[in-house]
mmCIF file of C-alpha atoms and ligand atoms in Angstrom:
data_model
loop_
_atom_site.group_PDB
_atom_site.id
_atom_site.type_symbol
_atom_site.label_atom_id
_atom_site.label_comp_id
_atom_site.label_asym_id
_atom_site.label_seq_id
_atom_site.Cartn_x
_atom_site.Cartn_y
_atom_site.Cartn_z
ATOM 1 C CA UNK A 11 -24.819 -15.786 41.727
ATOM 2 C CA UNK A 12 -22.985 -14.946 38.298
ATOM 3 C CA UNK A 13 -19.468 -16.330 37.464
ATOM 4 C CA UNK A 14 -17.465 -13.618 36.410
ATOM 5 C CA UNK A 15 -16.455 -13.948 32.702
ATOM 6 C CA UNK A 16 -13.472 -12.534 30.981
ATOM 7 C CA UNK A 17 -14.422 -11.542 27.154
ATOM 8 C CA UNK A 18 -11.436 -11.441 24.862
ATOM 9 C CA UNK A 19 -12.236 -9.978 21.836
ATOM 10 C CA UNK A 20 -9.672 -10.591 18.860
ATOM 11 C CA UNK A 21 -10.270 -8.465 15.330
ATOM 12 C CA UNK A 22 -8.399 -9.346 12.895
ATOM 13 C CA UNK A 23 -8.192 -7.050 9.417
ATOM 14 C CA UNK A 24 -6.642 -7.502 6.322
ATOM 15 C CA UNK A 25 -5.076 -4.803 3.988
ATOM 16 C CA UNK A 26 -3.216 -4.946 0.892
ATOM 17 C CA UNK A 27 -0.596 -3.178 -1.036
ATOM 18 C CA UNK A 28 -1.317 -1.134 -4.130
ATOM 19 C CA UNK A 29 0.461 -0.101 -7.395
ATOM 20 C CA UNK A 30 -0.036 2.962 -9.473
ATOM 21 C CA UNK A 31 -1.428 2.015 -12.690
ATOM 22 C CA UNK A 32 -0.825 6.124 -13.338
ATOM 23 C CA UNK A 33 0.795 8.704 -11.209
ATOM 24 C CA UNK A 34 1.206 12.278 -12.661
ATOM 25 C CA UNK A 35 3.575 14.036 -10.289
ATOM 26 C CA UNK A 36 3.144 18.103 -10.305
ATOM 27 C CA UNK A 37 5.916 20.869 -8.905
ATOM 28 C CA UNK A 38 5.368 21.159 -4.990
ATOM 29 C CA UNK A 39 3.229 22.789 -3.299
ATOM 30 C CA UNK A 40 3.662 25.630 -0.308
ATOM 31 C CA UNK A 41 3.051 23.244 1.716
ATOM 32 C CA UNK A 42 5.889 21.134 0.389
ATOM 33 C CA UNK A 43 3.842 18.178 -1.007
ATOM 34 C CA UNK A 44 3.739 17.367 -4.249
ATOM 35 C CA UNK A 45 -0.081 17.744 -6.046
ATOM 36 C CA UNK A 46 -0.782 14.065 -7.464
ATOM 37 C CA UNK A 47 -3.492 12.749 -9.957
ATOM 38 C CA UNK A 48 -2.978 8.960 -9.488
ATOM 39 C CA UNK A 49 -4.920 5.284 -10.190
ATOM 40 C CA UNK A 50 -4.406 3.828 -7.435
ATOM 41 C CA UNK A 51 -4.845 -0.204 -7.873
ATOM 42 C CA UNK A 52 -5.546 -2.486 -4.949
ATOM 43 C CA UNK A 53 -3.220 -6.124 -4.853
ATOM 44 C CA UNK A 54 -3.851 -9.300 -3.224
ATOM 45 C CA UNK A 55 -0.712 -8.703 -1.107
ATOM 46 C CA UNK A 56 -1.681 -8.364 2.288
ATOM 47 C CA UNK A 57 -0.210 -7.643 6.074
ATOM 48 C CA UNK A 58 -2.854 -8.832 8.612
ATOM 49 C CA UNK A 59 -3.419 -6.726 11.803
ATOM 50 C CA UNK A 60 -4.995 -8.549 14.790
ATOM 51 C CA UNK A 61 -6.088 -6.186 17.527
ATOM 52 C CA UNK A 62 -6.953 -7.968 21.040
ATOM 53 C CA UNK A 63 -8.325 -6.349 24.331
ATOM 54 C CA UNK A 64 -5.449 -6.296 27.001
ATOM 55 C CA UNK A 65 -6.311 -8.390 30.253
ATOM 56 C CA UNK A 66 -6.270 -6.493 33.693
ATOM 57 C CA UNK A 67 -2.712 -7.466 34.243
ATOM 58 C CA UNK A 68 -1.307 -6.377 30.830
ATOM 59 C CA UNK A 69 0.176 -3.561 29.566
ATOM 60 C CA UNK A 70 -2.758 -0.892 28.252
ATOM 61 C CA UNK A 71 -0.988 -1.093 24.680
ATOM 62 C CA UNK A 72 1.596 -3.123 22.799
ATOM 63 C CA UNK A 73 2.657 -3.745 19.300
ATOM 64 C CA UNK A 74 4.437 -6.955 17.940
ATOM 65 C CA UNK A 75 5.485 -7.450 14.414
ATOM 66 C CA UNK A 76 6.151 -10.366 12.350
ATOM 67 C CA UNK A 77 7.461 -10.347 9.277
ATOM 68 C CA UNK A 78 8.019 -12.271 5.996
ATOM 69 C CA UNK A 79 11.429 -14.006 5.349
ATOM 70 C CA UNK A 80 11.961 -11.540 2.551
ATOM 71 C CA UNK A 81 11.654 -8.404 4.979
ATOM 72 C CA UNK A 82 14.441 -7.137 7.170
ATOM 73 C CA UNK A 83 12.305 -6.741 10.707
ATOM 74 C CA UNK A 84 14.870 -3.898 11.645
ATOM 75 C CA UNK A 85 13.183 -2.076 8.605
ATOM 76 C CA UNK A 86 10.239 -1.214 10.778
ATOM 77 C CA UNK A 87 10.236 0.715 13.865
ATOM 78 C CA UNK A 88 8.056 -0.877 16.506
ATOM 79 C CA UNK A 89 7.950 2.038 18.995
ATOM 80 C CA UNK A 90 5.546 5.233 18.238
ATOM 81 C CA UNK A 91 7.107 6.104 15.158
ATOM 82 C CA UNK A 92 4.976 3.127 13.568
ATOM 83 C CA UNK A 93 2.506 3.950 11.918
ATOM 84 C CA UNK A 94 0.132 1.712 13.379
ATOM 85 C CA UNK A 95 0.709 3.560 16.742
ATOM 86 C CA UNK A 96 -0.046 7.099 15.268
ATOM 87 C CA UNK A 97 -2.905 5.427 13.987
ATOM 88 C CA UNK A 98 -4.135 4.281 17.507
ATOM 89 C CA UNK A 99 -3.300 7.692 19.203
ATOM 90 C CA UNK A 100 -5.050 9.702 16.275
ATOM 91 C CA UNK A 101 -8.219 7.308 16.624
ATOM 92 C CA UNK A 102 -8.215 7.919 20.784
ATOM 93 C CA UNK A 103 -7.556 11.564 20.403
ATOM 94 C CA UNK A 104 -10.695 11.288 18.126
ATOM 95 C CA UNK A 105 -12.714 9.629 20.545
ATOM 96 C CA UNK A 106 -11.260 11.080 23.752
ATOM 97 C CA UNK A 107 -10.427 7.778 24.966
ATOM 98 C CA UNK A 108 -7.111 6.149 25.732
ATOM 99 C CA UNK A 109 -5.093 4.004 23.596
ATOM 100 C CA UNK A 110 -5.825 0.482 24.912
ATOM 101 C CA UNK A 111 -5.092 -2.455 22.318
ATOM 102 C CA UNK A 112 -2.203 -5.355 22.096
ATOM 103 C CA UNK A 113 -1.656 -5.374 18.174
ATOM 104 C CA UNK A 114 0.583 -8.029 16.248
ATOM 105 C CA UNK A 115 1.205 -7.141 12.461
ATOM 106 C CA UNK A 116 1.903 -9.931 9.775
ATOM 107 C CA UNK A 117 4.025 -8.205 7.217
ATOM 108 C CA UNK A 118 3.974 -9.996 3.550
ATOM 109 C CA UNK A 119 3.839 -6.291 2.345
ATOM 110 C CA UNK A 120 7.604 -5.612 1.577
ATOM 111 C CA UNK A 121 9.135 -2.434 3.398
ATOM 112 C CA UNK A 122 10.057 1.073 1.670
ATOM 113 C CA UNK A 123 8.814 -0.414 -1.471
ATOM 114 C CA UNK A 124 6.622 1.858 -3.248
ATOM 115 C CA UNK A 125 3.739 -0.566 -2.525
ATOM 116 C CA UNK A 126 2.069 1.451 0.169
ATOM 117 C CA UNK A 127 2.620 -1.195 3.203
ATOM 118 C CA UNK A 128 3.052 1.327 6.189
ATOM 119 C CA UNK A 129 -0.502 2.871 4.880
ATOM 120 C CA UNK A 130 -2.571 -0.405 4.237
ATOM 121 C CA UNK A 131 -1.155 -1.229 8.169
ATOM 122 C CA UNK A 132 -2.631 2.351 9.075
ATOM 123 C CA UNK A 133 -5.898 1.772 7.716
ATOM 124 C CA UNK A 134 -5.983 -2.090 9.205
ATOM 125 C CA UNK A 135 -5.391 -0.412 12.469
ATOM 126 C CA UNK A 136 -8.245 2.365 11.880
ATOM 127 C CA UNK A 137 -10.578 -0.356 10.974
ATOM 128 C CA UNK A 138 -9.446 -3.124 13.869
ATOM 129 C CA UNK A 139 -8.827 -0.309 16.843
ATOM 130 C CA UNK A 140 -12.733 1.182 15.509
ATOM 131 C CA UNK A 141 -14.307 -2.079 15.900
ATOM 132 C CA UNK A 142 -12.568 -2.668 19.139
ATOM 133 C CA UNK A 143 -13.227 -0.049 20.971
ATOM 134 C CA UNK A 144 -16.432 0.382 19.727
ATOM 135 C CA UNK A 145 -16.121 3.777 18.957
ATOM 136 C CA UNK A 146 -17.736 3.770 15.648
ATOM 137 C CA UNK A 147 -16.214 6.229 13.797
ATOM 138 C CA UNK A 148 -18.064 7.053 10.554
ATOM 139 C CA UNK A 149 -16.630 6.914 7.261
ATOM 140 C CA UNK A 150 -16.155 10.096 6.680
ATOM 141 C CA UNK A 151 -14.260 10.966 10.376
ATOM 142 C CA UNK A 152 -11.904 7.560 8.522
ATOM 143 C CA UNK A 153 -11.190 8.580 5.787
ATOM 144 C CA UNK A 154 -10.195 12.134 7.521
ATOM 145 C CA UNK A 155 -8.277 10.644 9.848
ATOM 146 C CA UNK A 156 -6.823 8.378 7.245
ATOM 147 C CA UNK A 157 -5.750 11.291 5.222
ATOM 148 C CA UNK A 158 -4.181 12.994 8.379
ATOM 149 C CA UNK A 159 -1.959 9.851 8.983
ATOM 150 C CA UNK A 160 -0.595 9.627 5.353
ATOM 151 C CA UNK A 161 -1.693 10.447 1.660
ATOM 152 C CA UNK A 162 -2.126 6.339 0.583
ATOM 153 C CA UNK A 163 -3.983 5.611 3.587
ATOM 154 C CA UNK A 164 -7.655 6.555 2.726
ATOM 155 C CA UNK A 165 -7.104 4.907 -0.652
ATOM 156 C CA UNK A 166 -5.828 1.556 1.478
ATOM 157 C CA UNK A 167 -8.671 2.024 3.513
ATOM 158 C CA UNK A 168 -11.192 2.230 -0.033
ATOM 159 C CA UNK A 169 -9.131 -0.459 -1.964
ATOM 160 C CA UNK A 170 -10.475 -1.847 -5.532
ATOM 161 C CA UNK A 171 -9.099 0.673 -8.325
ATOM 162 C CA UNK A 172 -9.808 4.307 -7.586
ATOM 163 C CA UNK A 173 -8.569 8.127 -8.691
ATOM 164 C CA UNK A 174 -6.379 9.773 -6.239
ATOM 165 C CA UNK A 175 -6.039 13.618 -6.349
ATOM 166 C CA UNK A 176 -4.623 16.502 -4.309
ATOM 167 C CA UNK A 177 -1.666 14.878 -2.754
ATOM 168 C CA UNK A 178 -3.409 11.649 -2.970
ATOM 169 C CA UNK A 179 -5.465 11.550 -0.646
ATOM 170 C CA UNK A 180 -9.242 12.378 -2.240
ATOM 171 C CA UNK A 181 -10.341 9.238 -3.580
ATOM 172 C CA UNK A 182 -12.895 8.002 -5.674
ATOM 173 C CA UNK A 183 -13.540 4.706 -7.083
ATOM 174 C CA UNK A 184 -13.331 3.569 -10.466
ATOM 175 C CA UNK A 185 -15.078 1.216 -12.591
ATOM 176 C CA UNK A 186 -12.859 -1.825 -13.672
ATOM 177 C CA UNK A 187 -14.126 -4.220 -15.697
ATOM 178 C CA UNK A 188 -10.932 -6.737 -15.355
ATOM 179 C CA UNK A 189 -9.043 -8.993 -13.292
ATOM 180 C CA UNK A 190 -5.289 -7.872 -13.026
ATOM 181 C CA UNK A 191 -2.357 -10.044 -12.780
ATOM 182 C CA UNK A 192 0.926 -8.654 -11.997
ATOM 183 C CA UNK A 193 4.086 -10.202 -10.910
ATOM 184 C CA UNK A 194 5.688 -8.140 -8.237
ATOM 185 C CA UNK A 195 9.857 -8.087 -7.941
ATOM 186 C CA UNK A 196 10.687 -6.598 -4.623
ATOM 187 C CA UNK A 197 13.706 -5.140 -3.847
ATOM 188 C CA UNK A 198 16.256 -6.448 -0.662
ATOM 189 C CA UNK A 199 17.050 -2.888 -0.647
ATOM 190 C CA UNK A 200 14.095 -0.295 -0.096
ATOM 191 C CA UNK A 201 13.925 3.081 -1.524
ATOM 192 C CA UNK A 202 12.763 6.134 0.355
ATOM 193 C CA UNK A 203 10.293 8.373 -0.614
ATOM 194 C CA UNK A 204 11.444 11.237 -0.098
ATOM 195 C CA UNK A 205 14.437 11.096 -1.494
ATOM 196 C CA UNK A 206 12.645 9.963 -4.814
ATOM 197 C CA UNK A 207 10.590 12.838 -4.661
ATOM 198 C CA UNK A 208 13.998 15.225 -4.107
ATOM 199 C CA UNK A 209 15.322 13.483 -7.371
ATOM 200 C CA UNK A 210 12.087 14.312 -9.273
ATOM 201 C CA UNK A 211 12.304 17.906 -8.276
ATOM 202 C CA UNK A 212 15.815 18.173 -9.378
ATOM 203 C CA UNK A 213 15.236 16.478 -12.455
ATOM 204 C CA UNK A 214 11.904 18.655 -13.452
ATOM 205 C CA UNK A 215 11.882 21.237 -11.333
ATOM 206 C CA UNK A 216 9.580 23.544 -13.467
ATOM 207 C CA UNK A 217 6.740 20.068 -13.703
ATOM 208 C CA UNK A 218 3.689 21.277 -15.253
ATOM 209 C CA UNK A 219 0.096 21.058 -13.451
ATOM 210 C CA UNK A 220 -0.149 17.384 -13.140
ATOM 211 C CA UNK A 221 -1.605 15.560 -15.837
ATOM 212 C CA UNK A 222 -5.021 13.398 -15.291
ATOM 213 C CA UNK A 223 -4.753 10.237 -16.519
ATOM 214 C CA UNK A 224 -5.394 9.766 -20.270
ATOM 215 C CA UNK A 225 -9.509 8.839 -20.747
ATOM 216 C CA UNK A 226 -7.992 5.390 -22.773
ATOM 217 C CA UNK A 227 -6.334 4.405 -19.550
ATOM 218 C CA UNK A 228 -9.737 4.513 -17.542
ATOM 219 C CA UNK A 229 -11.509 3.031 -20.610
ATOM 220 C CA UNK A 230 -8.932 0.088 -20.744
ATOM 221 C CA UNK A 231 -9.271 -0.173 -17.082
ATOM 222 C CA UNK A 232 -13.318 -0.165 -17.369
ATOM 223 C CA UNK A 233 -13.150 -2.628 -20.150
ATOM 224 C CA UNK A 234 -10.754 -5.173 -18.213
ATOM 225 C CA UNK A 235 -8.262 -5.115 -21.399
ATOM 226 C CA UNK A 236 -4.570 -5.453 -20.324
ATOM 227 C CA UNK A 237 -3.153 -5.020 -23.418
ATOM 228 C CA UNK A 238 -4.274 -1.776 -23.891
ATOM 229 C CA UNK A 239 -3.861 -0.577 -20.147
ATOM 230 C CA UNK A 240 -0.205 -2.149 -20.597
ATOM 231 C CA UNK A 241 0.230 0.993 -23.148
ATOM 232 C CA UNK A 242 -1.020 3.730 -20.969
ATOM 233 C CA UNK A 243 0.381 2.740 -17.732
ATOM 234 C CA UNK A 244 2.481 5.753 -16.800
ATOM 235 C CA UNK A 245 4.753 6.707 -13.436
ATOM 236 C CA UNK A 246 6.208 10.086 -13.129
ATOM 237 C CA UNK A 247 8.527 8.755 -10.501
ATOM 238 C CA UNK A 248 9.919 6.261 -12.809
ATOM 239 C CA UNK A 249 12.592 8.131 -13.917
ATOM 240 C CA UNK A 250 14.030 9.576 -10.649
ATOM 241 C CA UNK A 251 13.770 5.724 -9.397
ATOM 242 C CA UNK A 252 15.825 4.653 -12.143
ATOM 243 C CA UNK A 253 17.948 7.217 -12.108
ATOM 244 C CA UNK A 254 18.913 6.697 -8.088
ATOM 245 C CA UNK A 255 18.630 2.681 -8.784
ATOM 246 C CA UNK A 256 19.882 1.848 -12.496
ATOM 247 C CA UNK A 257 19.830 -2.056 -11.653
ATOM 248 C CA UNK A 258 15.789 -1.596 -11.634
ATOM 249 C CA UNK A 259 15.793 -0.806 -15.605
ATOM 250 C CA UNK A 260 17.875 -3.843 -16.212
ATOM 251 C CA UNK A 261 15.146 -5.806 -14.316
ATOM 252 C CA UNK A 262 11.833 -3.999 -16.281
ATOM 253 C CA UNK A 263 13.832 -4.397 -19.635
ATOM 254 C CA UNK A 264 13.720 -8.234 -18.006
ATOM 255 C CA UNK A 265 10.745 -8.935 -17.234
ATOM 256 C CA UNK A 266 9.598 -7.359 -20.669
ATOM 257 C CA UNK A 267 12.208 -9.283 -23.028
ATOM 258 C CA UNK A 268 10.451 -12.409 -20.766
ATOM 259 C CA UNK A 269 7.293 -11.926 -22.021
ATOM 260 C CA UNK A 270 5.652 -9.131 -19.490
ATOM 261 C CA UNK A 271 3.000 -6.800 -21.365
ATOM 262 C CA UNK A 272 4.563 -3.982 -19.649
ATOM 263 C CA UNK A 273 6.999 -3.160 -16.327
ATOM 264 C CA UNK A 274 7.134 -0.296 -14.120
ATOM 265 C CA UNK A 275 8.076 1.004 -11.293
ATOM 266 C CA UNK A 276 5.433 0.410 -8.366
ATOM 267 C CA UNK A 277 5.061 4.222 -6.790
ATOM 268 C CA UNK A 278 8.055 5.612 -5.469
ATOM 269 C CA UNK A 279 9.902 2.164 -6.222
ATOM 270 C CA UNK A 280 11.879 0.132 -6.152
ATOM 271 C CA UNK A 281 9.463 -2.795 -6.261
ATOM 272 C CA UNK A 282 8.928 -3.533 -9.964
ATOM 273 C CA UNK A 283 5.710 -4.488 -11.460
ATOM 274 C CA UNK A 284 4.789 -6.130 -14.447
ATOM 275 C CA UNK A 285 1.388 -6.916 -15.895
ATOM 276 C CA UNK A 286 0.292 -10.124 -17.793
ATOM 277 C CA UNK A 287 -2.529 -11.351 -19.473
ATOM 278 C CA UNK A 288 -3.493 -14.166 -16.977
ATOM 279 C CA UNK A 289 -3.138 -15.963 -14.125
ATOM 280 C CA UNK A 290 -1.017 -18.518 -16.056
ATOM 281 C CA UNK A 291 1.040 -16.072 -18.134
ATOM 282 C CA UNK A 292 1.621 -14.216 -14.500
ATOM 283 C CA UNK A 293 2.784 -17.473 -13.176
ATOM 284 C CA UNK A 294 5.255 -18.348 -16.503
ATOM 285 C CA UNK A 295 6.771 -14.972 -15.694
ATOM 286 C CA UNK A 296 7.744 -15.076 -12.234
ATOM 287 C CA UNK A 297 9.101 -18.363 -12.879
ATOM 288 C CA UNK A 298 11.806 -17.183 -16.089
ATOM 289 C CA UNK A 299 12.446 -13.991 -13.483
ATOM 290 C CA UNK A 300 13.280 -16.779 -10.593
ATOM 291 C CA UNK A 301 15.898 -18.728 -13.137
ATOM 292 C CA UNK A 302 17.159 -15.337 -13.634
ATOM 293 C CA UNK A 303 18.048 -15.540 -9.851
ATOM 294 C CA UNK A 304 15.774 -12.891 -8.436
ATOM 295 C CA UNK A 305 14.544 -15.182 -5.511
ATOM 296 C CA UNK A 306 11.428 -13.243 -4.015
ATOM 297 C CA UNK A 307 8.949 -13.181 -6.859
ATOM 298 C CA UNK A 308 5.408 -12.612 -5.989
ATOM 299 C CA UNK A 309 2.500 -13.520 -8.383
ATOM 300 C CA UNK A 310 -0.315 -10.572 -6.878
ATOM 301 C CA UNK A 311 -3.863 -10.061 -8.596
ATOM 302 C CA UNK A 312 -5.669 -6.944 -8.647
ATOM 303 C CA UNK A 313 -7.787 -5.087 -7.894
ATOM 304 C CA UNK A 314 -9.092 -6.318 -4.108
ATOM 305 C CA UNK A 315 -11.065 -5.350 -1.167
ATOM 306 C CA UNK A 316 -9.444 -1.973 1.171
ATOM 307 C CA UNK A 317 -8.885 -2.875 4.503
ATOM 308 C CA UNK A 318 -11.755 -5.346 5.895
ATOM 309 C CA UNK A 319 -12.483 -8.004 8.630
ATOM 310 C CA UNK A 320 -11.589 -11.704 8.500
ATOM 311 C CA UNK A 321 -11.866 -12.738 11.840
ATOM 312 C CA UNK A 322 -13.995 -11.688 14.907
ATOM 313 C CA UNK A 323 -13.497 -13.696 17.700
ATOM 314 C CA UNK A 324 -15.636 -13.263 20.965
ATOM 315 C CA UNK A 325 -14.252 -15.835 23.817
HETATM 316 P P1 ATP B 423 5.090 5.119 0.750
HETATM 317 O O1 ATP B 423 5.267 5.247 -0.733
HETATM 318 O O2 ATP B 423 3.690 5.333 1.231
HETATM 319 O O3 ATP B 423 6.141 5.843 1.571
HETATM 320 P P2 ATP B 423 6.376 2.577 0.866
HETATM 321 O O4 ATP B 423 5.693 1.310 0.498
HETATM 322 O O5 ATP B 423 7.469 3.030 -0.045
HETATM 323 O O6 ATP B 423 5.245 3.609 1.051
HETATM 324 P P3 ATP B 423 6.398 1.785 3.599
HETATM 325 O O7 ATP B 423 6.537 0.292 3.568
HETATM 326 O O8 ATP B 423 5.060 2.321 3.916
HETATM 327 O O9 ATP B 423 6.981 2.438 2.280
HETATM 328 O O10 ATP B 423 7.478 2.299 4.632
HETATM 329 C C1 ATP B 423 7.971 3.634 4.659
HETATM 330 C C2 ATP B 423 8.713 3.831 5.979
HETATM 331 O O11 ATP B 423 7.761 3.886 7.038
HETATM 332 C C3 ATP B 423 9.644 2.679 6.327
HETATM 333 O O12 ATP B 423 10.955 3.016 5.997
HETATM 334 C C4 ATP B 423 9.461 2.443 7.814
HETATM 335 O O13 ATP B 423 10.580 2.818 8.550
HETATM 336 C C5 ATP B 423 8.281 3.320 8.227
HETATM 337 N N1 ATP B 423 7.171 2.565 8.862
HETATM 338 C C6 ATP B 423 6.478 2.938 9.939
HETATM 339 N N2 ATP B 423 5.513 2.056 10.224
HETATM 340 C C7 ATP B 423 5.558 1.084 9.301
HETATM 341 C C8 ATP B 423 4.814 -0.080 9.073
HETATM 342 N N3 ATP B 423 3.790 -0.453 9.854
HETATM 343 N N4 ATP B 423 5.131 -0.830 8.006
HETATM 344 C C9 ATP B 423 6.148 -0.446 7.198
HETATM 345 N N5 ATP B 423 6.898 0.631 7.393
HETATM 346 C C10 ATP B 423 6.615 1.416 8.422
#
C-alpha cells in the first residue's frame, strides 16, 4: 500500500532594479508610446518572489506583499491590478491553464521610483509561475510575454547591461567590462511615469528621432572605466523630473559637491543615482548623504543577473 504524500513545491526568484546609464526619449508614437534607445543597467537591489503550490483546501491563487520599512505598502495594489497578477493570467492564458499559485513578494525595490520594481516583480513571476507549473515556456514566448506586460520587463527578465530599443522593450546585451557602484537616494514620495512623460512632451514636443547612445558610452561601459562613463551618462527624462520635482537637483548637485563622479536621475525618477569609483568611495558617499539627513541611502552594485532562481524547495 502507498502513503499518500503531499508535495509542496516552493520557487523562489530574485529580480533586481535597473538604472538607465542612457535613455534617449523620441516624440510619441501613433500608438502613444514614446520610441526609446536606452542602456539599461541591472542593480543588486532586489524584491524576491516565492511562488508555492496551493493545498486542496486553499484558495487556487493569492498574493501577499511585504515590504521594506522605506516603502509605503498602500503604494502597491495587491488585487489584479498588480502586476504580478497580470503576469500570472498572461502566463495561463499562454498555456491554457488556470491561474493556480499563492505568491508573497519581498519589496526592497522602492515604489514609483524610476527603478523598474513593478517590472523586475513581473519577470520574477514569469520565471517562478513557469517553473511551477511546469509549463516551460521558451525564451522567446518570455520575453514576448514580458514585452506584452510592460516595456522594462524583458530587460528585467535579461538583466546584466543591455540596449533597449523600440519602446524599450527589444533587448540585447552588452559587453561590460566593469563593476558599477552606485549609491541610490530614493524618494518618500514616488513619481509617476506618465506624468513625466506628459512633462517631456510639453517641454520638447517637436523631440528629434531618438538618439543612440554615443559609441564612447558603450566603449567606457566595455572597458569598465567609470570616469569616463560618468561623462556620457545621459537621461532625457531628467529635465521633466526636475522640472516637476526641483528638490531632486538640490540632491544631484549634493551628492556631486560630496564627491559622486556623476548624479542622475534613475529613469522616470525620482530615485537619484550617483556613480563612484568603488565599493569604498560608494560607501563614503552614502554616508556624507546620510549626515545630510536623507535617511534611506542604498549602496547598489551593478550590473547583476535578470530574474533567476535561489531556492527550489521540494517537501
Ligand atoms: P516604471 O518606470 O516601469 O513605471 P517605476 O519604478 O517608476 O517603474 P514601479 O515601482 O514599477 O514604478 O510602480 C509603478 C506603479 O505600478 C506603482 O505606482 C504601483 O501602483 C503599480 N504596481 C503594480 N504592481 C506593482 C508591483 N508589483 N510593484 C510595484 N508597483 C506596482
Amino acid at each position: 500500500m502507498s502513503i499518500p504524500v503531499r508535495t509542496t513545491v516552493n520557487i523562489t526568484v530574485r529580480s533586481a532594479a535597473k538604472i538607465n546609464l542612457h535613455l534617449g526619449v523620441g516624440a510619441p508614437r501613433d500608438d502613444g508610446f514614446h520610441p526609446l534607445t536606452t542602456v539599461y543597467q541591472a542593480v543588486g537591489l532586489c524584491d524576491d518572489l516565492t511562488a508555492t503550490l496551493p493545498g486542496e483546501q486553499d484558495a487556487p491563487w493569492d498574493l501577499r506583499l511585504r515590504v521594506a520599512d522605506y516603502i509605503d505598502p498602500g503604494a502597491v495594489p495587491v488585487d489584479d491590478d498588480n502586476i504580478v497578477a497580470r503576469a500570472a493570467t498572461l502566463l495561463a492564458a499562454h498555456h491554457g491553464v488556470p491561474v493556480r499559485g499563492h505568491v508573497d513578494v519581498d519589496k526592497a525595490i522602492p515604489v514609483a521610483g524610476g527603478l523598474a520594481g513593478g517590472s523586475a516583480d513581473a519577470a520574477a513571476a514569469l520565471v517562478a509561475l513557469d517553473r511551477l507549473w511546469d509549463a516551460r515556456t521558451s525564451d522567446d514566448d518570455l520575453l514576448a510575454l514580458a514585452a506584452e506586460l510592460g516595456s522594462d520587463v524583458p530587460f528585467a527578465l535579461i538583466g546584466g547591461t543591455a540596449l533597449g530599443t523600440g519602446r524599450g522593450e527589444h533587448v540585447m546585451p552588452l559587453p561590460d567590462g566593469g563593476t558599477w557602484w552606485w549609491v541610490l537616494v530614493p524618494s518618500r514620495e514616488g513619481l509617476s511615469t506618465p506624468q513625466v512623460y506628459r512633462h517631456f512632451d510639453k517641454l520638447f514636443p517637436d523631440a528629434p528621432a531618438v538618439p543612440p547612445p554615443a559609441d564612447e558610452l558603450l566603449d567606457a561601459v566595455a572597458a569598465g572605466d567609470p570616469v569616463r562613463l560618468a561623462r556620457l551618462l545621459r537621461n532625457d527624462l531628467q529635465e521633466p523630473a526636475l522640472d516637476l520635482r526641483p528638490d531632486l537637483g538640490v540632491l544631484l548637485e549634493r551628492g556631486e559637491s560630496e564627491g559622486a563622479l556623476r548624479g542622475i536621475i534613475s529613469g522616470s525618477g525620482p530615485t537619484c543615482a550617483f556613480l563612484c569609483e568603488s565599493s569604498d568611495h560608494a560607501r563614503d558617499l552614502a554616508g556624507a548623504l546620510m549626515r545630510h539627513g536623507h535617511t534611506v541611502v542604498l549602496v547598489a552594485n551593478g550590473a547583476v543577473a535578470g530574474a533567476h532562481l535561489v531556492e527550489n524547495l521540494h517537501g
